PDB file of C-alpha atoms in Angstrom:
ATOM      1  CA  VAL A   1     152.781  42.554 171.031  1.00 88.00           C
ATOM      2  CA  ARG A   2     155.284  43.736 168.407  1.00 94.00           C
ATOM      3  CA  ALA A   3     154.177  41.732 165.336  1.00 96.00           C
ATOM      4  CA  LEU A   4     150.813  40.473 164.093  1.00 96.00           C
ATOM      5  CA  SER A   5     149.968  38.369 161.033  1.00 96.00           C
ATOM      6  CA  HIS A   6     146.393  37.810 159.801  1.00 94.00           C
ATOM      7  CA  GLY A   7     146.595  37.034 156.100  1.00 96.00           C
ATOM      8  CA  TRP A   8     144.318  35.001 153.793  1.00 95.00           C
ATOM      9  CA  SER A   9     141.345  35.381 156.151  1.00 94.00           C
ATOM     10  CA  ARG A  10     138.845  37.464 154.111  1.00 93.00           C
ATOM     11  CA  LEU A  11     139.259  40.409 156.469  1.00 95.00           C
ATOM     12  CA  ALA A  12     137.384  43.388 154.978  1.00 95.00           C
ATOM     13  CA  ARG A  13     137.829  46.143 157.589  1.00 92.00           C
ATOM     14  CA  ILE A  14     140.383  47.152 160.169  1.00 92.00           C
ATOM     15  CA  ASP A  15     138.056  48.004 163.027  1.00 83.00           C
ATOM     16  CA  ALA A  16     139.595  46.114 165.942  1.00 78.00           C
ATOM     17  CA  GLU A  17     141.685  47.948 168.518  1.00 86.00           C
ATOM     18  CA  LEU A  18     145.251  46.947 167.759  1.00 91.00           C
ATOM     19  CA  PRO A  19     148.072  46.976 170.324  1.00 91.00           C
ATOM     20  CA  ALA A  20     149.711  50.386 170.689  1.00 91.00           C
ATOM     21  CA  SER A  21     153.103  48.649 170.659  1.00 93.00           C
ATOM     22  CA  LEU A  22     152.563  47.056 167.233  1.00 96.00           C
ATOM     23  CA  ALA A  23     155.547  47.519 164.887  1.00 97.00           C
ATOM     24  CA  GLU A  24     154.851  44.931 162.173  1.00 98.00           C
ATOM     25  CA  LEU A  25     151.472  44.065 160.625  1.00 97.00           C
ATOM     26  CA  ARG A  26     150.891  41.514 157.848  1.00 97.00           C
ATOM     27  CA  LEU A  27     147.417  41.401 156.271  1.00 97.00           C
ATOM     28  CA  GLU A  28     148.217  39.864 152.862  1.00 97.00           C
ATOM     29  CA  TYR A  29     145.448  38.678 150.527  1.00 97.00           C
ATOM     30  CA  ASN A  30     142.440  39.854 152.467  1.00 97.00           C
ATOM     31  CA  MET A  31     139.720  42.259 151.330  1.00 97.00           C
ATOM     32  CA  VAL A  32     140.927  45.403 153.105  1.00 97.00           C
ATOM     33  CA  GLY A  33     139.932  48.580 151.260  1.00 96.00           C
ATOM     34  CA  ASP A  34     141.114  51.261 153.702  1.00 97.00           C
ATOM     35  CA  TRP A  35     144.461  51.474 155.484  1.00 97.00           C
ATOM     36  CA  ALA A  36     143.768  54.814 157.209  1.00 97.00           C
ATOM     37  CA  PRO A  37     142.811  53.183 160.567  1.00 96.00           C
ATOM     38  CA  LEU A  38     146.476  52.154 160.905  1.00 97.00           C
ATOM     39  CA  ALA A  39     147.847  55.685 160.556  1.00 96.00           C
ATOM     40  CA  ARG A  40     148.377  56.422 164.264  1.00 95.00           C
ATOM     41  CA  LEU A  41     150.108  53.164 165.173  1.00 96.00           C
ATOM     42  CA  PRO A  42     153.927  53.099 165.507  1.00 96.00           C
ATOM     43  CA  LEU A  43     154.188  50.673 162.595  1.00 97.00           C
ATOM     44  CA  VAL A  44     157.556  50.061 160.982  1.00 98.00           C
ATOM     45  CA  ARG A  45     156.545  47.339 158.502  1.00 98.00           C
ATOM     46  CA  VAL A  46     153.134  46.857 156.846  1.00 98.00           C
ATOM     47  CA  ALA A  47     152.236  44.181 154.282  1.00 98.00           C
ATOM     48  CA  LEU A  48     148.913  44.626 152.449  1.00 98.00           C
ATOM     49  CA  ALA A  49     149.782  42.726 149.266  1.00 98.00           C
ATOM     50  CA  GLY A  50     146.883  41.086 147.456  1.00 97.00           C
ATOM     51  CA  ASN A  51     144.114  43.278 148.919  1.00 97.00           C
ATOM     52  CA  ALA A  52     142.478  44.049 145.567  1.00 96.00           C
ATOM     53  CA  GLU A  53     139.944  46.366 147.216  1.00 97.00           C
ATOM     54  CA  LEU A  54     142.734  48.715 148.369  1.00 98.00           C
ATOM     55  CA  ALA A  55     142.539  51.397 145.658  1.00 97.00           C
ATOM     56  CA  ARG A  56     144.171  54.416 147.326  1.00 97.00           C
ATOM     57  CA  LEU A  57     146.617  55.392 150.056  1.00 98.00           C
ATOM     58  CA  ASP A  58     146.182  59.167 150.113  1.00 96.00           C
ATOM     59  CA  ASN A  59     143.029  59.009 152.248  1.00 96.00           C
ATOM     60  CA  ALA A  60     145.151  58.604 155.398  1.00 96.00           C
ATOM     61  CA  PRO A  61     145.856  61.616 157.654  1.00 96.00           C
ATOM     62  CA  ALA A  62     148.700  63.775 156.372  1.00 94.00           C
ATOM     63  CA  ASP A  63     150.621  63.271 159.611  1.00 96.00           C
ATOM     64  CA  GLY A  64     150.036  59.515 159.789  1.00 97.00           C
ATOM     65  CA  PHE A  65     152.499  56.648 159.316  1.00 98.00           C
ATOM     66  CA  GLN A  66     155.425  58.731 160.560  1.00 97.00           C
ATOM     67  CA  THR A  67     157.357  55.604 161.661  1.00 98.00           C
ATOM     68  CA  LEU A  68     156.694  53.470 158.573  1.00 98.00           C
ATOM     69  CA  GLU A  69     159.865  52.136 156.905  1.00 98.00           C
ATOM     70  CA  GLU A  70     158.672  49.201 154.755  1.00 98.00           C
ATOM     71  CA  LEU A  71     155.387  48.869 152.843  1.00 98.00           C
ATOM     72  CA  ASP A  72     154.082  46.143 150.511  1.00 98.00           C
ATOM     73  CA  VAL A  73     151.008  47.087 148.467  1.00 98.00           C
ATOM     74  CA  SER A  74     151.758  44.921 145.425  1.00 98.00           C
ATOM     75  CA  HIS A  75     148.828  43.124 143.757  1.00 97.00           C
ATOM     76  CA  THR A  76     146.356  45.698 145.103  1.00 98.00           C
ATOM     77  CA  GLY A  77     143.954  48.031 143.299  1.00 97.00           C
ATOM     78  CA  ILE A  78     146.061  51.193 143.586  1.00 97.00           C
ATOM     79  CA  ALA A  79     145.500  53.114 140.383  1.00 94.00           C
ATOM     80  CA  HIS A  80     146.532  56.759 140.802  1.00 93.00           C
ATOM     81  CA  TRP A  81     149.847  58.542 141.322  1.00 93.00           C
ATOM     82  CA  ARG A  82     148.328  60.552 144.194  1.00 93.00           C
ATOM     83  CA  SER A  83     148.892  57.489 146.377  1.00 96.00           C
ATOM     84  CA  VAL A  84     152.599  57.487 145.511  1.00 96.00           C
ATOM     85  CA  ASP A  85     152.851  61.218 146.148  1.00 93.00           C
ATOM     86  CA  PHE A  86     151.359  60.630 149.603  1.00 96.00           C
ATOM     87  CA  LEU A  87     154.044  58.020 150.306  1.00 97.00           C
ATOM     88  CA  ALA A  88     156.715  60.533 149.288  1.00 95.00           C
ATOM     89  CA  ARG A  89     155.823  62.579 152.370  1.00 95.00           C
ATOM     90  CA  LEU A  90     156.501  59.728 154.805  1.00 97.00           C
ATOM     91  CA  PRO A  91     159.824  60.632 156.452  1.00 97.00           C
ATOM     92  CA  ARG A  92     161.096  57.095 157.142  1.00 98.00           C
ATOM     93  CA  LEU A  93     159.791  55.063 154.207  1.00 98.00           C
ATOM     94  CA  ARG A  94     162.749  53.280 152.592  1.00 98.00           C
ATOM     95  CA  ALA A  95     161.350  50.072 151.022  1.00 98.00           C
ATOM     96  CA  LEU A  96     158.244  49.804 148.833  1.00 98.00           C
ATOM     97  CA  ARG A  97     156.603  47.042 146.821  1.00 98.00           C
ATOM     98  CA  ILE A  98     153.916  48.307 144.443  1.00 98.00           C
ATOM     99  CA  GLY A  99     154.202  46.020 141.402  1.00 96.00           C
ATOM    100  CA  ALA A 100     151.245  44.278 139.724  1.00 96.00           C
ATOM    101  CA  THR A 101     148.849  47.176 140.373  1.00 97.00           C
ATOM    102  CA  PRO A 102     146.660  49.116 137.903  1.00 95.00           C
ATOM    103  CA  LEU A 103     149.016  52.064 138.500  1.00 94.00           C
ATOM    104  CA  VAL A 104     151.848  50.423 136.563  1.00 93.00           C
ATOM    105  CA  ALA A 105     149.872  48.013 134.380  1.00 90.00           C
ATOM    106  CA  GLY A 106     150.499  48.695 130.706  1.00 81.00           C
ATOM    107  CA  LEU A 107     153.594  50.810 131.355  1.00 85.00           C
ATOM    108  CA  PRO A 108     157.023  49.551 130.293  1.00 86.00           C
ATOM    109  CA  ALA A 109     158.849  48.337 133.385  1.00 89.00           C
ATOM    110  CA  ASP A 110     161.678  50.872 133.094  1.00 89.00           C
ATOM    111  CA  ALA A 111     159.277  53.807 132.631  1.00 89.00           C
ATOM    112  CA  ALA A 112     157.208  52.752 135.647  1.00 93.00           C
ATOM    113  CA  ARG A 113     160.336  52.365 137.777  1.00 95.00           C
ATOM    114  CA  ALA A 114     161.676  55.767 136.678  1.00 93.00           C
ATOM    115  CA  GLN A 115     158.447  57.499 137.620  1.00 93.00           C
ATOM    116  CA  LEU A 116     158.258  55.785 141.012  1.00 96.00           C
ATOM    117  CA  ILE A 117     161.848  56.621 141.879  1.00 96.00           C
ATOM    118  CA  ALA A 118     161.419  60.238 140.741  1.00 95.00           C
ATOM    119  CA  ARG A 119     158.442  60.622 143.063  1.00 94.00           C
ATOM    120  CA  LEU A 120     159.978  58.848 146.068  1.00 96.00           C
ATOM    121  CA  PRO A 121     163.229  60.636 146.961  1.00 96.00           C
ATOM    122  CA  ARG A 122     163.963  58.609 150.114  1.00 97.00           C
ATOM    123  CA  VAL A 123     163.223  55.074 148.885  1.00 98.00           C
ATOM    124  CA  THR A 124     166.311  52.852 148.677  1.00 98.00           C
ATOM    125  CA  LYS A 125     164.580  49.604 147.713  1.00 98.00           C
ATOM    126  CA  LEU A 126     161.775  49.330 145.150  1.00 98.00           C
ATOM    127  CA  ASP A 127     159.979  46.086 144.335  1.00 97.00           C
ATOM    128  CA  GLY A 128     162.837  44.090 145.804  1.00 96.00           C
ATOM    129  CA  SER A 129     165.645  45.857 143.894  1.00 96.00           C
ATOM    130  CA  ALA A 130     168.109  48.300 145.445  1.00 97.00           C
ATOM    131  CA  VAL A 131     168.017  51.973 144.476  1.00 97.00           C
ATOM    132  CA  ASP A 132     171.558  53.244 144.909  1.00 96.00           C
ATOM    133  CA  ALA A 133     172.728  56.764 144.100  1.00 95.00           C
ATOM    134  CA  ARG A 134     173.795  55.974 140.539  1.00 93.00           C
ATOM    135  CA  HIS A 135     170.609  54.086 139.703  1.00 95.00           C
ATOM    136  CA  ARG A 136     168.507  56.889 141.185  1.00 96.00           C
ATOM    137  CA  ALA A 137     170.289  59.503 139.065  1.00 93.00           C
ATOM    138  CA  ASP A 138     169.760  57.429 135.900  1.00 92.00           C
ATOM    139  CA  MET A 139     166.067  56.914 136.643  1.00 93.00           C
ATOM    140  CA  GLU A 140     165.471  60.560 137.518  1.00 94.00           C
ATOM    141  CA  ARG A 141     167.069  61.676 134.252  1.00 91.00           C
ATOM    142  CA  TYR A 142     164.945  59.148 132.384  1.00 90.00           C
ATOM    143  CA  PHE A 143     161.844  60.518 134.093  1.00 91.00           C
ATOM    144  CA  LEU A 144     162.732  64.061 132.992  1.00 89.00           C
ATOM    145  CA  ALA A 145     163.125  62.778 129.431  1.00 86.00           C
ATOM    146  CA  LEU A 146     159.674  61.150 129.613  1.00 84.00           C
ATOM    147  CA  HIS A 147     158.240  64.419 130.883  1.00 84.00           C
ATOM    148  CA  ALA A 148     159.845  66.346 128.023  1.00 82.00           C
ATOM    149  CA  ARG A 149     158.361  64.000 125.434  1.00 77.00           C
ATOM    150  CA  ASN A 150     154.809  64.163 126.821  1.00 75.00           C
ATOM    151  CA  PRO A 151     154.395  66.740 129.619  1.00 71.00           C
ATOM    152  CA  ASP A 152     150.571  66.528 129.606  1.00 69.00           C
ATOM    153  CA  ALA A 153     150.294  62.765 130.164  1.00 67.00           C
ATOM    154  CA  ASP A 154     148.726  61.835 133.516  1.00 68.00           C
ATOM    155  CA  ASP A 155     151.443  59.307 134.329  1.00 70.00           C
ATOM    156  CA  VAL A 156     154.330  61.778 133.953  1.00 74.00           C
ATOM    157  CA  LYS A 157     152.914  64.763 135.830  1.00 74.00           C
ATOM    158  CA  LEU A 158     154.832  65.546 139.000  1.00 77.00           C
ATOM    159  CA  ASP A 159     154.444  67.925 141.932  1.00 73.00           C
ATOM    160  CA  CYS A 160     156.006  71.232 140.871  1.00 65.00           C
ATOM    161  CA  ALA A 161     158.397  71.376 143.832  1.00 72.00           C
ATOM    162  CA  ARG A 162     159.768  67.898 143.149  1.00 85.00           C
ATOM    163  CA  TYR A 163     160.074  68.578 139.410  1.00 87.00           C
ATOM    164  CA  ALA A 164     161.980  71.810 140.069  1.00 87.00           C
ATOM    165  CA  GLN A 165     164.277  69.946 142.448  1.00 91.00           C
ATOM    166  CA  LEU A 166     165.052  67.303 139.814  1.00 93.00           C
ATOM    167  CA  VAL A 167     165.767  69.985 137.216  1.00 91.00           C
ATOM    168  CA  SER A 168     168.105  71.769 139.631  1.00 92.00           C
ATOM    169  CA  VAL A 169     170.048  68.522 140.104  1.00 92.00           C
ATOM    170  CA  HIS A 170     170.092  67.143 136.551  1.00 90.00           C
ATOM    171  CA  GLY A 171     169.324  70.143 134.362  1.00 88.00           C
ATOM    172  CA  ALA A 172     166.243  70.851 132.272  1.00 83.00           C
ATOM    173  CA  PRO A 173     165.237  68.053 129.895  1.00 79.00           C
ATOM    174  CA  ARG A 174     165.761  68.651 126.220  1.00 73.00           C
ATOM    175  CA  VAL A 175     162.413  69.007 124.453  1.00 68.00           C
ATOM    176  CA  PRO A 176     162.540  67.167 121.113  1.00 63.00           C
ATOM    177  CA  PRO A 177     161.332  69.237 118.155  1.00 66.00           C
ATOM    178  CA  PRO A 178     158.063  68.074 116.588  1.00 63.00           C
ATOM    179  CA  PRO A 179     158.428  66.127 113.351  1.00 58.00           C
ATOM    180  CA  PRO A 180     157.380  67.853 110.122  1.00 62.00           C
ATOM    181  CA  ALA A 181     153.619  67.753 109.716  1.00 54.00           C
ATOM    182  CA  HIS A 182     153.664  65.748 106.501  1.00 57.00           C
ATOM    183  CA  LYS A 183     155.912  63.103 108.057  1.00 59.00           C
ATOM    184  CA  LEU A 184     153.727  62.865 111.167  1.00 54.00           C
ATOM    185  CA  ASP A 185     150.570  62.514 109.086  1.00 55.00           C
ATOM    186  CA  ALA A 186     152.182  59.652 107.185  1.00 62.00           C
ATOM    187  CA  ARG A 187     152.913  57.843 110.447  1.00 79.00           C
ATOM    188  CA  LEU A 188     149.352  58.115 111.791  1.00 88.00           C
ATOM    189  CA  ALA A 189     146.320  55.978 111.093  1.00 89.00           C
ATOM    190  CA  ASP A 190     142.807  57.193 111.942  1.00 91.00           C
ATOM    191  CA  VAL A 191     141.336  54.218 113.827  1.00 94.00           C
ATOM    192  CA  GLU A 192     138.029  53.535 115.584  1.00 95.00           C
ATOM    193  CA  LEU A 193     138.293  51.609 118.850  1.00 95.00           C
ATOM    194  CA  GLN A 194     135.126  49.731 119.755  1.00 95.00           C
ATOM    195  CA  LEU A 195     134.030  47.944 122.914  1.00 95.00           C
ATOM    196  CA  ALA A 196     131.814  44.946 122.227  1.00 95.00           C
ATOM    197  CA  ALA A 197     130.862  41.536 123.600  1.00 94.00           C
ATOM    198  CA  ASP A 198     131.918  39.718 120.418  1.00 94.00           C
ATOM    199  CA  LEU A 199     132.978  40.277 116.804  1.00 94.00           C
ATOM    200  CA  SER A 200     129.515  40.031 115.285  1.00 92.00           C
ATOM    201  CA  GLY A 201     127.357  42.148 117.586  1.00 92.00           C
ATOM    202  CA  PRO A 202     126.996  45.922 117.879  1.00 93.00           C
ATOM    203  CA  ALA A 203     129.552  48.063 119.671  1.00 94.00           C
ATOM    204  CA  ALA A 204     128.655  49.166 123.201  1.00 94.00           C
ATOM    205  CA  ALA A 205     131.031  52.141 123.019  1.00 92.00           C
ATOM    206  CA  SER A 206     133.522  53.565 120.562  1.00 92.00           C
ATOM    207  CA  VAL A 207     136.150  56.264 120.226  1.00 92.00           C
ATOM    208  CA  ARG A 208     138.293  57.477 117.330  1.00 92.00           C
ATOM    209  CA  ARG A 209     142.006  57.926 117.798  1.00 90.00           C
ATOM    210  CA  PRO A 210     144.982  58.660 115.537  1.00 91.00           C
ATOM    211  CA  LEU A 211     147.458  55.857 116.232  1.00 92.00           C
ATOM    212  CA  ILE A 212     151.116  55.768 115.280  1.00 90.00           C
ATOM    213  CA  ARG A 213     151.596  52.815 112.973  1.00 88.00           C
ATOM    214  CA  SER A 214     154.937  51.933 114.546  1.00 88.00           C
ATOM    215  CA  MET A 215     153.561  51.710 118.110  1.00 90.00           C
ATOM    216  CA  LEU A 216     153.612  48.261 119.679  1.00 92.00           C
ATOM    217  CA  VAL A 217     150.413  46.408 120.468  1.00 93.00           C
ATOM    218  CA  ARG A 218     151.264  46.527 124.187  1.00 92.00           C
ATOM    219  CA  GLN A 219     151.399  50.327 124.008  1.00 93.00           C
ATOM    220  CA  LEU A 220     147.764  50.298 122.907  1.00 93.00           C
ATOM    221  CA  ARG A 221     146.701  48.313 125.972  1.00 92.00           C
ATOM    222  CA  PRO A 222     146.354  51.250 128.449  1.00 91.00           C
ATOM    223  CA  LEU A 223     143.881  52.981 126.103  1.00 91.00           C
ATOM    224  CA  ALA A 224     141.996  49.720 125.553  1.00 92.00           C
ATOM    225  CA  MET A 225     141.996  49.077 129.307  1.00 92.00           C
ATOM    226  CA  ARG A 226     140.321  52.434 129.978  1.00 90.00           C
ATOM    227  CA  LEU A 227     137.643  51.726 127.372  1.00 91.00           C
ATOM    228  CA  ALA A 228     137.020  48.165 128.585  1.00 91.00           C
ATOM    229  CA  LYS A 229     137.278  49.082 132.302  1.00 90.00           C
ATOM    230  CA  SER A 230     139.024  45.745 132.660  1.00 90.00           C
ATOM    231  CA  ARG A 231     142.559  44.390 132.527  1.00 89.00           C
ATOM    232  CA  ARG A 232     141.506  41.209 130.729  1.00 91.00           C
ATOM    233  CA  PHE A 233     140.418  41.527 127.105  1.00 94.00           C
ATOM    234  CA  GLN A 234     141.171  40.557 123.513  1.00 94.00           C
ATOM    235  CA  MET A 235     141.814  42.950 120.636  1.00 95.00           C
ATOM    236  CA  HIS A 236     140.907  42.297 117.000  1.00 95.00           C
ATOM    237  CA  LEU A 237     141.555  44.434 113.929  1.00 94.00           C
ATOM    238  CA  LYS A 238     139.303  44.833 110.890  1.00 92.00           C
ATOM    239  CA  ARG A 239     140.333  46.666 107.764  1.00 87.00           C
ATOM    240  CA  PRO A 240     137.831  47.657 105.061  1.00 83.00           C
ATOM    241  CA  GLN A 241     136.661  44.658 102.999  1.00 80.00           C
ATOM    242  CA  LEU A 242     138.716  42.209 105.107  1.00 84.00           C
ATOM    243  CA  ASP A 243     137.980  39.819 107.978  1.00 87.00           C
ATOM    244  CA  TRP A 244     138.848  40.307 111.637  1.00 91.00           C
ATOM    245  CA  ILE A 245     142.369  39.387 112.703  1.00 91.00           C
ATOM    246  CA  ALA A 246     143.601  39.047 116.294  1.00 92.00           C
ATOM    247  CA  LEU A 247     146.223  41.473 117.598  1.00 93.00           C
ATOM    248  CA  ASP A 248     147.888  38.509 119.232  1.00 87.00           C
ATOM    249  CA  SER A 249     151.469  39.688 119.838  1.00 89.00           C
ATOM    250  CA  ASP A 250     152.209  42.519 122.256  1.00 89.00           C
ATOM    251  CA  SER A 251     155.733  42.889 120.876  1.00 88.00           C
ATOM    252  CA  ARG A 252     154.691  43.584 117.259  1.00 88.00           C
ATOM    253  CA  PRO A 253     154.015  47.056 115.853  1.00 89.00           C
ATOM    254  CA  LEU A 254     150.570  47.881 114.526  1.00 90.00           C
ATOM    255  CA  SER A 255     152.136  48.190 111.067  1.00 87.00           C
ATOM    256  CA  PHE A 256     152.783  44.432 111.156  1.00 84.00           C
ATOM    257  CA  TYR A 257     149.008  44.007 110.880  1.00 85.00           C
ATOM    258  CA  SER A 258     148.831  46.571 108.033  1.00 85.00           C
ATOM    259  CA  ILE A 259     146.758  49.015 110.039  1.00 89.00           C
ATOM    260  CA  ASP A 260     145.412  51.901 107.960  1.00 86.00           C
ATOM    261  CA  ASP A 261     142.910  54.737 108.029  1.00 88.00           C
ATOM    262  CA  HIS A 262     139.298  53.627 108.643  1.00 89.00           C
ATOM    263  CA  ALA A 263     140.451  50.469 110.417  1.00 93.00           C
ATOM    264  CA  VAL A 264     138.475  49.248 113.449  1.00 95.00           C
ATOM    265  CA  ILE A 265     139.985  47.706 116.576  1.00 96.00           C
ATOM    266  CA  ARG A 266     137.415  45.821 118.606  1.00 96.00           C
ATOM    267  CA  ILE A 267     138.054  45.265 122.327  1.00 96.00           C
ATOM    268  CA  ILE A 268     136.305  42.229 123.778  1.00 95.00           C
ATOM    269  CA  PRO A 269     136.483  41.731 127.569  1.00 94.00           C
ATOM    270  CA  ASP A 270     137.186  38.165 128.658  1.00 89.00           C
TER     271      ASP A 270
END
């Protein structure tokens, strides 16, 4: 048996003995939470799309999946860059689908793609689009620029060896100088983010953050997502002495809603 397909069947575990000759396995839209049992098979293509319980890939043996060339883990629960860094060690992996996962949710598409390509030096096809030499160089330079702007952010940290390699190829990124303090202060609003069941009840949790007034509503979503522990929620803004208004357009800056110091943004899970 060279190929096996068992999708949409509510499969939760891979505990059956699979044929040692298996090269292609399709388990889309099941409930599989662990792919490690597949590590020793001579698989070339694996499709695990839609398995929401699959939250990590780096739990597999370090020497596993040595023959894997194509992997689809889109629409899964993968949420940390450690899983991508594990894939970077697979010597034959060339095609990867990883879209519609918590890992890239809330990130601009070009920033997510740049970070994936920077971490995966051998991938030539990402989420269905080719990664040729020119595109790779552009994305790697963009990644270095992202790193220079915010080197401490979790989603731009990179293994030191890979980062040094990128710098040796493209040169060190230019670190932008910080804006004058008075100008930065003028751009920030001190805002309280609250998690609550509705607009009238008490807040279940809250956190204060300085927010840049020019940031887009969609750029606030990753922070709101971490507070809500959910990808589905509404956001409403309240300024002193005024009623709640919905932050209803991801493409508008917070300044459009006249955000100011002492404003409250309430996050209400759907």
